[in-house]
PDB file of C-alpha atoms and ligand atoms in Angstrom:
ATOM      1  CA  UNK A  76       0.000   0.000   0.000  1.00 57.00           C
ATOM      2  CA  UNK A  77       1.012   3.366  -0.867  1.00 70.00           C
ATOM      3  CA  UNK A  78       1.820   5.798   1.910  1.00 78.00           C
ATOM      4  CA  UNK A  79       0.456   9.227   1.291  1.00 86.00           C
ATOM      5  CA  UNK A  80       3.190  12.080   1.454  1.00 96.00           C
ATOM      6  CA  UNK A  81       3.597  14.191   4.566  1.00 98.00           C
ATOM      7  CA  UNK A  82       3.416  17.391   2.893  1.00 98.00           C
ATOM      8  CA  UNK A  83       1.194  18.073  -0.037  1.00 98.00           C
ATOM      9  CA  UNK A  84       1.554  21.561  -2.279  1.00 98.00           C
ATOM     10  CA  UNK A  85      -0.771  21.721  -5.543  1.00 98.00           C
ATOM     11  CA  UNK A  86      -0.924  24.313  -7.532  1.00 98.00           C
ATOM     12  CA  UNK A  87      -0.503  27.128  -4.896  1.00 98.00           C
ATOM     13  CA  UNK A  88      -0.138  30.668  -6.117  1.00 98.00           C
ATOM     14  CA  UNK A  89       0.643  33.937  -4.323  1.00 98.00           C
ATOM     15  CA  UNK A  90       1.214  37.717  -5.266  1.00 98.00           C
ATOM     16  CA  UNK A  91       1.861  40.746  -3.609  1.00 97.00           C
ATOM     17  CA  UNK A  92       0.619  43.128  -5.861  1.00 95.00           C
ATOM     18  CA  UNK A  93       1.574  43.286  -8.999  1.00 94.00           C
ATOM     19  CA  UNK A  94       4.215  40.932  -7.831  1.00 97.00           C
ATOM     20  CA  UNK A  95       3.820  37.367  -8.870  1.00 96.00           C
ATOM     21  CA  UNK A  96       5.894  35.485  -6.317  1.00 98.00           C
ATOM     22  CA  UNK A  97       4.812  31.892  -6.326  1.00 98.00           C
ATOM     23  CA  UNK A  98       3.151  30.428  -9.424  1.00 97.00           C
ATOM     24  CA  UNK A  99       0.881  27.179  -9.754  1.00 97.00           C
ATOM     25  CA  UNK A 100       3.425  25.354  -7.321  1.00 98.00           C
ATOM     26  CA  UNK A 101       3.470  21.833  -6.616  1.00 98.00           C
ATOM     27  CA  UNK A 102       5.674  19.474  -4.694  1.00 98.00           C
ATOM     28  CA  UNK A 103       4.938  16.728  -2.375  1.00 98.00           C
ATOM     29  CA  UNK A 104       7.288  15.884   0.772  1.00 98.00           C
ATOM     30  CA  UNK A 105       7.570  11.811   1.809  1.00 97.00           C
ATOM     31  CA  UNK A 106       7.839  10.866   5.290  1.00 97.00           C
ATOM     32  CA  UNK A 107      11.667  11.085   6.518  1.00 97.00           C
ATOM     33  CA  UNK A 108      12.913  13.088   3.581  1.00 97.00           C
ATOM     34  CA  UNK A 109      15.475  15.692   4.342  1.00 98.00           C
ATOM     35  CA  UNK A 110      14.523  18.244   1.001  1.00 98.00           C
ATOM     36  CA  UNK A 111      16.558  20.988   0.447  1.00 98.00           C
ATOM     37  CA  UNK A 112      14.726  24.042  -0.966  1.00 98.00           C
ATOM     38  CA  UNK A 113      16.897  25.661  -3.201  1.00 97.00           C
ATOM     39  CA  UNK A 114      16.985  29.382  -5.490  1.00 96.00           C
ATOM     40  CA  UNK A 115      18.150  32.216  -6.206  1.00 96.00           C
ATOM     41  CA  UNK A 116      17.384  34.991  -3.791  1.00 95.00           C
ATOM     42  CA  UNK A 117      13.710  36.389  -4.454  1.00 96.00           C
ATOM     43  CA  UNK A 118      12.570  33.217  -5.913  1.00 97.00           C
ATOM     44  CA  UNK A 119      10.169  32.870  -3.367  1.00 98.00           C
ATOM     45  CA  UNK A 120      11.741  30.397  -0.794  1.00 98.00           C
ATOM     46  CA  UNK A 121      10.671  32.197   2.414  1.00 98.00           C
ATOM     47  CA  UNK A 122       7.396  33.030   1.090  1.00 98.00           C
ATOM     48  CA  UNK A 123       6.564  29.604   0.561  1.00 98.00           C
ATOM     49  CA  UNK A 124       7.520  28.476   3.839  1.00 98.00           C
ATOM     50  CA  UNK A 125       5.464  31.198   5.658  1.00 98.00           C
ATOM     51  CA  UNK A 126       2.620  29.999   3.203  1.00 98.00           C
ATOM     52  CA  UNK A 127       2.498  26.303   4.468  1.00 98.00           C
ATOM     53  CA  UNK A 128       3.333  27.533   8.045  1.00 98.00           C
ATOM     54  CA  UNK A 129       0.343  29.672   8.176  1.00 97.00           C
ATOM     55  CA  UNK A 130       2.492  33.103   8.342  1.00 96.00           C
ATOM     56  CA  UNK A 131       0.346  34.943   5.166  1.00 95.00           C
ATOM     57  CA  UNK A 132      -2.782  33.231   2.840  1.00 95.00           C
ATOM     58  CA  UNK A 133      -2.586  31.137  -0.599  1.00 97.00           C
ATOM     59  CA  UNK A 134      -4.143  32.820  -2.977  1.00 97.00           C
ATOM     60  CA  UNK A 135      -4.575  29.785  -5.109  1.00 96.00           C
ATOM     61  CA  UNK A 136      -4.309  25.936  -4.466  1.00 97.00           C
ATOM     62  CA  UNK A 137      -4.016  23.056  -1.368  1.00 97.00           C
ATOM     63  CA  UNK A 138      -1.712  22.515   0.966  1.00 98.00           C
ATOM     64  CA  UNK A 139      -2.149  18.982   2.517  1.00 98.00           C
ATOM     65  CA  UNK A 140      -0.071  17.912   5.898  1.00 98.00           C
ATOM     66  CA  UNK A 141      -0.807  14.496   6.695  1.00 96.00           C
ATOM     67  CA  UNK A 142      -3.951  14.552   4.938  1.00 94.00           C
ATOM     68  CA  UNK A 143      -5.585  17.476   6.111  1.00 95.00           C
ATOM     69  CA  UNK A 144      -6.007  20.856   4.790  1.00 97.00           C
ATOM     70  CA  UNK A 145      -3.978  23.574   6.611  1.00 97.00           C
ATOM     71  CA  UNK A 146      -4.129  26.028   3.788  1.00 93.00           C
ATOM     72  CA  UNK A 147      -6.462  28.422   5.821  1.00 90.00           C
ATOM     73  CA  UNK A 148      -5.251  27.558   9.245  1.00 95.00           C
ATOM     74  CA  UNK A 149      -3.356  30.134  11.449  1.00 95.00           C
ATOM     75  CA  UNK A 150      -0.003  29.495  12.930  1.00 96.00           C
ATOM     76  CA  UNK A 151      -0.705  28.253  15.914  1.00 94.00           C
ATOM     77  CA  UNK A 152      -2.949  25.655  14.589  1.00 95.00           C
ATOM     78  CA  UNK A 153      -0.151  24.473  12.384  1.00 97.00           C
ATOM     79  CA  UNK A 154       2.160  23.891  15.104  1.00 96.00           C
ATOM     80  CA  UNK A 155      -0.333  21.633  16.663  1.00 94.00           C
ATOM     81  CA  UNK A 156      -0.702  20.010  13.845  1.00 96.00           C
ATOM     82  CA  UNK A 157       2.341  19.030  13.553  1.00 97.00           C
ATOM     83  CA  UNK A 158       5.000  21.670  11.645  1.00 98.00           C
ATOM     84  CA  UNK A 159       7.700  23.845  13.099  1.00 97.00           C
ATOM     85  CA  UNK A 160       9.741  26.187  11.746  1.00 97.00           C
ATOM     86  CA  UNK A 161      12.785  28.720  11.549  1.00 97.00           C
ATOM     87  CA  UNK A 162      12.873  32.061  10.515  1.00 95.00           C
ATOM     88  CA  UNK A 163      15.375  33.630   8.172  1.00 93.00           C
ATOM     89  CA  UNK A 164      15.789  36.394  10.809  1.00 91.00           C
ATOM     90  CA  UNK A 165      15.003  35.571  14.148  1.00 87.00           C
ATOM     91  CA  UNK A 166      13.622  37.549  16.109  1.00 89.00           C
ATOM     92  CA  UNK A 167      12.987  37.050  19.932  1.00 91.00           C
ATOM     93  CA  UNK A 168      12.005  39.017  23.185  1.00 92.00           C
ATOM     94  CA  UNK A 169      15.344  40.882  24.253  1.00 91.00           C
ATOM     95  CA  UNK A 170      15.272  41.014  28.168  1.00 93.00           C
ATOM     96  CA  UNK A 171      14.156  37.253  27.966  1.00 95.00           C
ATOM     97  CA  UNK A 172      16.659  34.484  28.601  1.00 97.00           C
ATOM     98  CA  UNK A 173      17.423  32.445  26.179  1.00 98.00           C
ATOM     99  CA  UNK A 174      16.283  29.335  28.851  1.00 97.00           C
ATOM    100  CA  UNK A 175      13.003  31.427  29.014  1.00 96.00           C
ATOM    101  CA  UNK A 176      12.475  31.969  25.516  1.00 96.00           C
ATOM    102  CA  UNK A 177      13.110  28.278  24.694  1.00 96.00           C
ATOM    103  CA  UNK A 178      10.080  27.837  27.032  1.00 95.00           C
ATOM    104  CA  UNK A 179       7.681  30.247  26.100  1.00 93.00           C
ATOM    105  CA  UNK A 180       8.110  28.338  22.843  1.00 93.00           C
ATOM    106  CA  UNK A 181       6.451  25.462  24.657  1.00 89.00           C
ATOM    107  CA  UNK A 182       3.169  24.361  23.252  1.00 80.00           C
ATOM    108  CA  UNK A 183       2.381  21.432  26.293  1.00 71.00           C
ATOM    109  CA  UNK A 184       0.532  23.837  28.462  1.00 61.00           C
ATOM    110  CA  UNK A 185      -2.227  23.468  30.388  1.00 51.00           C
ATOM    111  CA  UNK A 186      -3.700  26.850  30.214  1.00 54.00           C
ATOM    112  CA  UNK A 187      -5.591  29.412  32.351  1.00 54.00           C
ATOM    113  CA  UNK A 188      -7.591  27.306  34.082  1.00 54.00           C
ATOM    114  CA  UNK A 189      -4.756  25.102  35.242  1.00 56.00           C
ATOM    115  CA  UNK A 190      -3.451  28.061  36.878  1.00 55.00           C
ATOM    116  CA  UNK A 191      -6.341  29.706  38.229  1.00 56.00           C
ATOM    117  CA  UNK A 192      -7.614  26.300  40.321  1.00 57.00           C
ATOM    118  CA  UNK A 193      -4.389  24.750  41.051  1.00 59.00           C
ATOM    119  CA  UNK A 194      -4.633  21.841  39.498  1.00 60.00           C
ATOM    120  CA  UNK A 195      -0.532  21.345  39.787  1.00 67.00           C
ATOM    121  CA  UNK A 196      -1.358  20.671  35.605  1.00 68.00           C
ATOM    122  CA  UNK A 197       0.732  24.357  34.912  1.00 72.00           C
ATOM    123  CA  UNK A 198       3.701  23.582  37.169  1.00 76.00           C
ATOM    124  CA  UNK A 199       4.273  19.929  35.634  1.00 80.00           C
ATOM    125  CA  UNK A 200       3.709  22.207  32.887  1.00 81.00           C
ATOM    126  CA  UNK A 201       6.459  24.173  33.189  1.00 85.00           C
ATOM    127  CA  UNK A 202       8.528  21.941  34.540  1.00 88.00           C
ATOM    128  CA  UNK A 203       8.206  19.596  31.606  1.00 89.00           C
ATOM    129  CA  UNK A 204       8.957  22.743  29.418  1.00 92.00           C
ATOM    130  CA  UNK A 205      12.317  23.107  31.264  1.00 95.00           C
ATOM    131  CA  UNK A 206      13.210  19.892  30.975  1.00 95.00           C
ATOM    132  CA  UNK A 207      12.521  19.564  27.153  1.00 95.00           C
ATOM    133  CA  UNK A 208      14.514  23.094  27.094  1.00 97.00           C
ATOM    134  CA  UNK A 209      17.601  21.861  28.793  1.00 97.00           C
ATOM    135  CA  UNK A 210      17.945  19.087  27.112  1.00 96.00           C
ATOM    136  CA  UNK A 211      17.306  20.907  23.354  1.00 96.00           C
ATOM    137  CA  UNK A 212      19.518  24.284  24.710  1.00 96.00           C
ATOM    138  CA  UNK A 213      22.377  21.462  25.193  1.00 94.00           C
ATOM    139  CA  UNK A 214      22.183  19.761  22.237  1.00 91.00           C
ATOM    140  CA  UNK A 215      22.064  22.950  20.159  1.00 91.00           C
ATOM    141  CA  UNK A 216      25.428  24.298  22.330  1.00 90.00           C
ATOM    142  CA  UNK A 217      23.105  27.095  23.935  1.00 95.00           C
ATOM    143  CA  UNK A 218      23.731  25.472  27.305  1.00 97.00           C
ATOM    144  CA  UNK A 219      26.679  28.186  28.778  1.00 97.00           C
ATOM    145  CA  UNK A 220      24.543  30.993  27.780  1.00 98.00           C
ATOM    146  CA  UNK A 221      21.197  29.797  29.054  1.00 97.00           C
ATOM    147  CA  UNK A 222      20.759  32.640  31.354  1.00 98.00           C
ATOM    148  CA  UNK A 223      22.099  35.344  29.182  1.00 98.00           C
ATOM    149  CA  UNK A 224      19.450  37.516  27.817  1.00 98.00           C
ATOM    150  CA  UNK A 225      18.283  36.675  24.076  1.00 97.00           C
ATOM    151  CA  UNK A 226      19.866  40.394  23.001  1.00 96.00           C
ATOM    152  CA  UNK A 227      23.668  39.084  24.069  1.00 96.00           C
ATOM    153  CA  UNK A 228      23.311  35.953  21.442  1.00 94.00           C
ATOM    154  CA  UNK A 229      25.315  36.452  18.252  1.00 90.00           C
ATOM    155  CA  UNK A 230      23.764  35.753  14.813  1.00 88.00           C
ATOM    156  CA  UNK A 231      24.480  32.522  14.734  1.00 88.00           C
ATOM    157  CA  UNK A 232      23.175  31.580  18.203  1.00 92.00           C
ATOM    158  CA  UNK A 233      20.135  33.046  17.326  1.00 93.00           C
ATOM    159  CA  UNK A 234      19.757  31.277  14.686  1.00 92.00           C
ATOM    160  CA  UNK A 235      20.406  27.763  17.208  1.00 93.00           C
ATOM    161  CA  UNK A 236      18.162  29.344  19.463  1.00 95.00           C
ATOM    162  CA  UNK A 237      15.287  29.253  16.592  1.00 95.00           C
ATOM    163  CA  UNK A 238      15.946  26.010  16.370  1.00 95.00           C
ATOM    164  CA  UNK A 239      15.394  25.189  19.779  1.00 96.00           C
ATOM    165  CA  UNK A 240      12.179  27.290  19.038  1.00 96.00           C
ATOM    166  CA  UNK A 241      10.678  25.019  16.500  1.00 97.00           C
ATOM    167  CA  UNK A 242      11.545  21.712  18.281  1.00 97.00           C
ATOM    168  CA  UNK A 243       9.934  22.468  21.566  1.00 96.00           C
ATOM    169  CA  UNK A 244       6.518  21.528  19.820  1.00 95.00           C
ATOM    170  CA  UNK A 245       8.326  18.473  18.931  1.00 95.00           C
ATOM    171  CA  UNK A 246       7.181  18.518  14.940  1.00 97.00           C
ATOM    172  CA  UNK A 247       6.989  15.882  12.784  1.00 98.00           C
ATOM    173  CA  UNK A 248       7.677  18.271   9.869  1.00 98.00           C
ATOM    174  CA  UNK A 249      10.708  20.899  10.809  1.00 98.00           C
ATOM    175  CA  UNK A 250      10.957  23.414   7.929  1.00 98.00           C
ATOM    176  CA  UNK A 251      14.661  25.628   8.391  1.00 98.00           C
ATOM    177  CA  UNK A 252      15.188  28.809   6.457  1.00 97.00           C
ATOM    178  CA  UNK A 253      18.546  29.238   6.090  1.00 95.00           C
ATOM    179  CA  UNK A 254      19.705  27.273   9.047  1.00 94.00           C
ATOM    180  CA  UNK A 255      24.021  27.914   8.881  1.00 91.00           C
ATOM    181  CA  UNK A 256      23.605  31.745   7.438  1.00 89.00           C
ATOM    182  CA  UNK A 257      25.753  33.617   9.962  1.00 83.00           C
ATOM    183  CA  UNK A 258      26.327  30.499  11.766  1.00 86.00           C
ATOM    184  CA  UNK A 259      30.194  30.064  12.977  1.00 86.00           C
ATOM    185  CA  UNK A 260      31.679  27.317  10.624  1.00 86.00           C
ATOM    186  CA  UNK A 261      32.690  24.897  13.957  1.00 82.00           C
ATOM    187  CA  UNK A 262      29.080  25.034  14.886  1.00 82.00           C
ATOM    188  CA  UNK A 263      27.783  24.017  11.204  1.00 87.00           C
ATOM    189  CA  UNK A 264      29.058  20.383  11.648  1.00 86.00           C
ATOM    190  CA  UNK A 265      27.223  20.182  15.097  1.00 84.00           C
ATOM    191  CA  UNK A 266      23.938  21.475  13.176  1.00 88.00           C
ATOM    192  CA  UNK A 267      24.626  19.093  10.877  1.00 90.00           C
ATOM    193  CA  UNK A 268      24.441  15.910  13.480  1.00 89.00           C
ATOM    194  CA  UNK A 269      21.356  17.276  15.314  1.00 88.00           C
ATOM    195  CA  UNK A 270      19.378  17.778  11.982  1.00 93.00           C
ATOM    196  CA  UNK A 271      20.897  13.619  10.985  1.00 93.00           C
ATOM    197  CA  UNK A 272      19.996  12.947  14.493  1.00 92.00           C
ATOM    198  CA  UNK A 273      16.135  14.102  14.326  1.00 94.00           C
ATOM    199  CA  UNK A 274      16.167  12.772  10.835  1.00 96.00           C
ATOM    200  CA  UNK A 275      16.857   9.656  12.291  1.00 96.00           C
ATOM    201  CA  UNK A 276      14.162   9.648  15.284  1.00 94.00           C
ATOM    202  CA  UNK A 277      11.515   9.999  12.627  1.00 96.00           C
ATOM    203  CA  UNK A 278      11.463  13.786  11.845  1.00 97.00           C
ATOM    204  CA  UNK A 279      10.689  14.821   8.062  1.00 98.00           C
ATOM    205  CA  UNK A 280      12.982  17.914   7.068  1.00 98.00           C
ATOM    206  CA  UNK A 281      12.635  21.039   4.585  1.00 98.00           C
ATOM    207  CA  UNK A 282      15.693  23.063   4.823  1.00 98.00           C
ATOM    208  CA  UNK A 283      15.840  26.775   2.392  1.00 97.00           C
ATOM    209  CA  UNK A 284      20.126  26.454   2.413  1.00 93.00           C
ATOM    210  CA  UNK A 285      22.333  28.416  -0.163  1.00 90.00           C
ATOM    211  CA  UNK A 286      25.648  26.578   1.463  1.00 90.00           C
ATOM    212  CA  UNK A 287      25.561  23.388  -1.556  1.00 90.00           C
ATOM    213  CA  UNK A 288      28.591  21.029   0.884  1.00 91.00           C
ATOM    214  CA  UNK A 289      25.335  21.088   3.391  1.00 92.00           C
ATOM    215  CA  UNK A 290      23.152  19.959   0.801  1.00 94.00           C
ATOM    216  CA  UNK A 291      25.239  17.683  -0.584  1.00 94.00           C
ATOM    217  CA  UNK A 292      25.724  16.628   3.038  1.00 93.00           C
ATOM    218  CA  UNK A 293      22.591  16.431   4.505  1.00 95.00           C
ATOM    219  CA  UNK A 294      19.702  16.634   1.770  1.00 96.00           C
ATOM    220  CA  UNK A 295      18.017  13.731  -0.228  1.00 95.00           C
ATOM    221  CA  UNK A 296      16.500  15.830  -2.535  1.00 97.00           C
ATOM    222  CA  UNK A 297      16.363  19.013  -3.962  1.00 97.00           C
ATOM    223  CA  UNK A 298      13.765  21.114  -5.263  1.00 97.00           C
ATOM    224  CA  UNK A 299      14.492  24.045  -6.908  1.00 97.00           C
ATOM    225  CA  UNK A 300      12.514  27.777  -7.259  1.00 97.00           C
ATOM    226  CA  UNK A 301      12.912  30.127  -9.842  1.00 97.00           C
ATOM    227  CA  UNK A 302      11.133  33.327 -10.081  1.00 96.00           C
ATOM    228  CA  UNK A 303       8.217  31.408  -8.221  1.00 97.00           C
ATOM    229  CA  UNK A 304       8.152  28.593 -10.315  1.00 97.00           C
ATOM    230  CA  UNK A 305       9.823  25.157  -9.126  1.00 97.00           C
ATOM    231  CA  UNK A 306      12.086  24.046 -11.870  1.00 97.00           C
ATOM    232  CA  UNK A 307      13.979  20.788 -10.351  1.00 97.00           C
ATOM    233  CA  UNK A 308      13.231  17.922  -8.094  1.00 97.00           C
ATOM    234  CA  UNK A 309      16.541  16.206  -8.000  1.00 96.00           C
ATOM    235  CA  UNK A 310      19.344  14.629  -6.254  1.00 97.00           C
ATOM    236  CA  UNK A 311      22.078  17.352  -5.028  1.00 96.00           C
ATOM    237  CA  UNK A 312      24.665  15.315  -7.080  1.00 96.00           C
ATOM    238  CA  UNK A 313      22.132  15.963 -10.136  1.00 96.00           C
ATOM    239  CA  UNK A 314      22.084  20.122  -9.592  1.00 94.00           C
ATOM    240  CA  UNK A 315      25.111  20.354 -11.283  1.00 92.00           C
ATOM    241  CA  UNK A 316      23.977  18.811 -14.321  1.00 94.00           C
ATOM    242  CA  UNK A 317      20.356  20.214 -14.344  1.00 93.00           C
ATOM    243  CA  UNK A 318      19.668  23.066 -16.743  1.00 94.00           C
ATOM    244  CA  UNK A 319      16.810  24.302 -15.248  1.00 94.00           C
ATOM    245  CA  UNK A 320      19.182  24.624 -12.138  1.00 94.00           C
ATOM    246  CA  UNK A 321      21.814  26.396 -14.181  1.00 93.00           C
ATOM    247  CA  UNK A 322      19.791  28.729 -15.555  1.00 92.00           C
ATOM    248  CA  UNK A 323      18.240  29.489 -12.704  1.00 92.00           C
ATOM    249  CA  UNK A 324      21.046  30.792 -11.362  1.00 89.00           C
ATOM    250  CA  UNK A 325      23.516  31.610 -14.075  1.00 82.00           C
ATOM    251  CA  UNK A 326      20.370  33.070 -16.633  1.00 76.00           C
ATOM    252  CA  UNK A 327      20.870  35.101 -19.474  1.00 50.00           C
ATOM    253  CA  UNK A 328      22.672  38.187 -18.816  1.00 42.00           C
ATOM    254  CA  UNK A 329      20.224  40.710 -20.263  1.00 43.00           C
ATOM    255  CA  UNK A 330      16.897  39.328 -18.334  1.00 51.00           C
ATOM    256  CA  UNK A 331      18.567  38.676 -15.005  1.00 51.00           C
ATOM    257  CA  UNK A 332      20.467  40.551 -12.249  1.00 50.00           C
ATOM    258  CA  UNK A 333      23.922  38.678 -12.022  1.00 40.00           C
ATOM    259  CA  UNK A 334      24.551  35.625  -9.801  1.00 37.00           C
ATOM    260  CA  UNK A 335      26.510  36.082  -6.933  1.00 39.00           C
ATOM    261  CA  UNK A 336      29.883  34.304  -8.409  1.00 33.00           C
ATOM    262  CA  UNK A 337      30.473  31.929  -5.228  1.00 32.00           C
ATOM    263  CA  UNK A 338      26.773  30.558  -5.706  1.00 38.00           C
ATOM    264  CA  UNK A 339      27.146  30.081  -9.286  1.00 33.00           C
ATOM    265  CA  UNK A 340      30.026  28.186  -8.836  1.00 33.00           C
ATOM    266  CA  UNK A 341      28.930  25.877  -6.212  1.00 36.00           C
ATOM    267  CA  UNK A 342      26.056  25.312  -8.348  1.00 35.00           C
ATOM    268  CA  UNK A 343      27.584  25.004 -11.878  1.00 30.00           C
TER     269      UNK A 343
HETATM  270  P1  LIG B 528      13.650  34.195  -1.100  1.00 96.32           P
HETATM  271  O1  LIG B 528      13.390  33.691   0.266  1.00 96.32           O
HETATM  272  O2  LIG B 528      13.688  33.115  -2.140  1.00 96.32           O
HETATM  273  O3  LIG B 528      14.878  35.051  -1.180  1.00 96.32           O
HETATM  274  P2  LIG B 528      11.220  35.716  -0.700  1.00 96.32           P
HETATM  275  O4  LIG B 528      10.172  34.677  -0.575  1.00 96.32           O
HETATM  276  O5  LIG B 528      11.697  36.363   0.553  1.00 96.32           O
HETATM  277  O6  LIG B 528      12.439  35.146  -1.551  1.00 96.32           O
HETATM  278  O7  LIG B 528      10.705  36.896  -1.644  1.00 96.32           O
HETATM  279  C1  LIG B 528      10.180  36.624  -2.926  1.00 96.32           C
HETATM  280  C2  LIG B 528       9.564  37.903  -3.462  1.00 96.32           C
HETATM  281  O8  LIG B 528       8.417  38.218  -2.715  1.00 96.32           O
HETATM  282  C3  LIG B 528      10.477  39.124  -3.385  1.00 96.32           C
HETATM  283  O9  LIG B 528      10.273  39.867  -4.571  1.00 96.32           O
HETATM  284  C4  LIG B 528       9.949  39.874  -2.186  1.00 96.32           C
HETATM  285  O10 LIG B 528      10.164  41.232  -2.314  1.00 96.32           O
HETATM  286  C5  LIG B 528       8.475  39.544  -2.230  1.00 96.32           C
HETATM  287  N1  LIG B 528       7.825  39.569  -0.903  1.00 96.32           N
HETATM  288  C6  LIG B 528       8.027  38.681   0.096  1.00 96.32           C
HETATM  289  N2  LIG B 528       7.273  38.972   1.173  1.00 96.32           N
HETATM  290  C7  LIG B 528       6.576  40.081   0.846  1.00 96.32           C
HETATM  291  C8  LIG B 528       5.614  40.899   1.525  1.00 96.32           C
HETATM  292  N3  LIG B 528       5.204  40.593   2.767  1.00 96.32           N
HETATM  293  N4  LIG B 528       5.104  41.976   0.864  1.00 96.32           N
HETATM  294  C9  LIG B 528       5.478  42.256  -0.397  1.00 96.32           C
HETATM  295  N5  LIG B 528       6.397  41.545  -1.096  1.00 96.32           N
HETATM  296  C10 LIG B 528       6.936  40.479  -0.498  1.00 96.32           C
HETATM  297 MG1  LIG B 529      14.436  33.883   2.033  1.00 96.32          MG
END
């Protein structure tokens, strides 16, 4: 028997303005895939994650997760359902620790009500929270600067810290926009053996990465975005060798603002 996919994009659309950023895309994410979303900047990479993670509306088309429809759900419903995600440029309370914005991030509350009559529900609560937080805060190398407030975190720790974020409501589908930007190169390899790690335990994986020895290293596919249309589903050993993919990034000099050389070279 055929398993559906986990994550199920038909012929979504979106525009701002006159601006046509995602056209009639499809794509369908398998349980345990680790899918690099590829393109050049602008080609609508973040915008389709904030689409399927309830962050702006389709326009046009069905987004499936696990067989229901989240295409008109808001965030918070999506996170229950089952999806976290990372933001390109995090941004968190300042004066909170990093330990307490890790736990706001929890979604395993018990509410008002909890609170209000003392059911003890809130303080397991919270205590659960802290324990999922230590545990995530150590394995993301957060765990020195846990009481530091958010604002003293580099670039790179705040992008860690976002991950921490997204994992708290342990998802079955994390979604990463640009996970290693900014990120010191000795932490990279430990990003890379958390995100093989979760892989591992079961988690499904979309990851928006310009950096292609990632890719090659963690991704099992690629799909690729130009001008918000996808123009590749391959293997990263295939980009090289795709046209679409080429073009997409090299172009023709006359239609296209020029490709930042390192990318095109990673890519060509
Ligand atoms: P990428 O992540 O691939 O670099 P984006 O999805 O951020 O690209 O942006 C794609 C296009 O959509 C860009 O032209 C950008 O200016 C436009 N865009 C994104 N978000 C908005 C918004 N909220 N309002 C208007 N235009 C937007
Ligand atoms: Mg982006």
């Amino acid at each position: 028997m055929n398993t559906p996919p986990l994550l199920q994009v038909e012929h979504v659309s979106k525009s701002f303005g006159g601006n046509h950023v995602l056209q009639d895309v499809n794509f369908n994410i398998a349980r345990g895939e680790i899918v690099g979303l590829l393109g050049p900047n602008g080609s609508g990479k973040s915008t389709l994650l904030n689409l399927v993670t309830g962050f702006g509306s389709i326009d046009g088309g069905k987004i499936d997760f696990d067989g229901q429809n989240i295409g008109s759900l808001p965030a918070h419903r999506i996170v229950n359902a089952g999806i976290g995600r990372t933001f390109q440029l995090p941004s968190m309370p300042k004066k909170m620790s990093v330990m307490e914005v890790a736990m706001a991030a929890s979604t395993s509350h018990h509410g008002v009500l909890a609170t209000v009559f003392g059911s003890g529900g809130a303080r397991k609560a919270e205590a659960d929270a802290h324990a999922k937080a230590t545990i995530l805060l150590e394995q993301l190398l957060l765990t020195h600067v846990r009481d530091l407030p958010s604002s003293a975190l580099s670039g790179g720790q705040k992008k860690l810290l976002g991950i921490v974020c997204a994992l708290m409501s342990d998802p079955r589908l994390l979604m990463l926009d640009e996970p290693t930007a900014g990120v010191h190169p000795n932490l990279r390899n430990d990003i890379v053996q958390s995100l093989r790690k979760l892989n591992k335990a079961g988690m499904t994986l979309v990851i928006v990465e310009h950096d292609m020895h990632f890719i090659r290293e963690v991704c099992t596919r690629c799909i690729v975005l130009d001008r918000g249309r996808i123009v590749a589903s391959c293997h990263p050993d295939e980009l090289a060798s795709n046209e679409h993919v080429v073009q997409a990034y090299l172009g023709s000099a006359e239609k296209r603002e020029p490709a930042e050389p390192a990318k095109v070279a990673e890519v060509a």
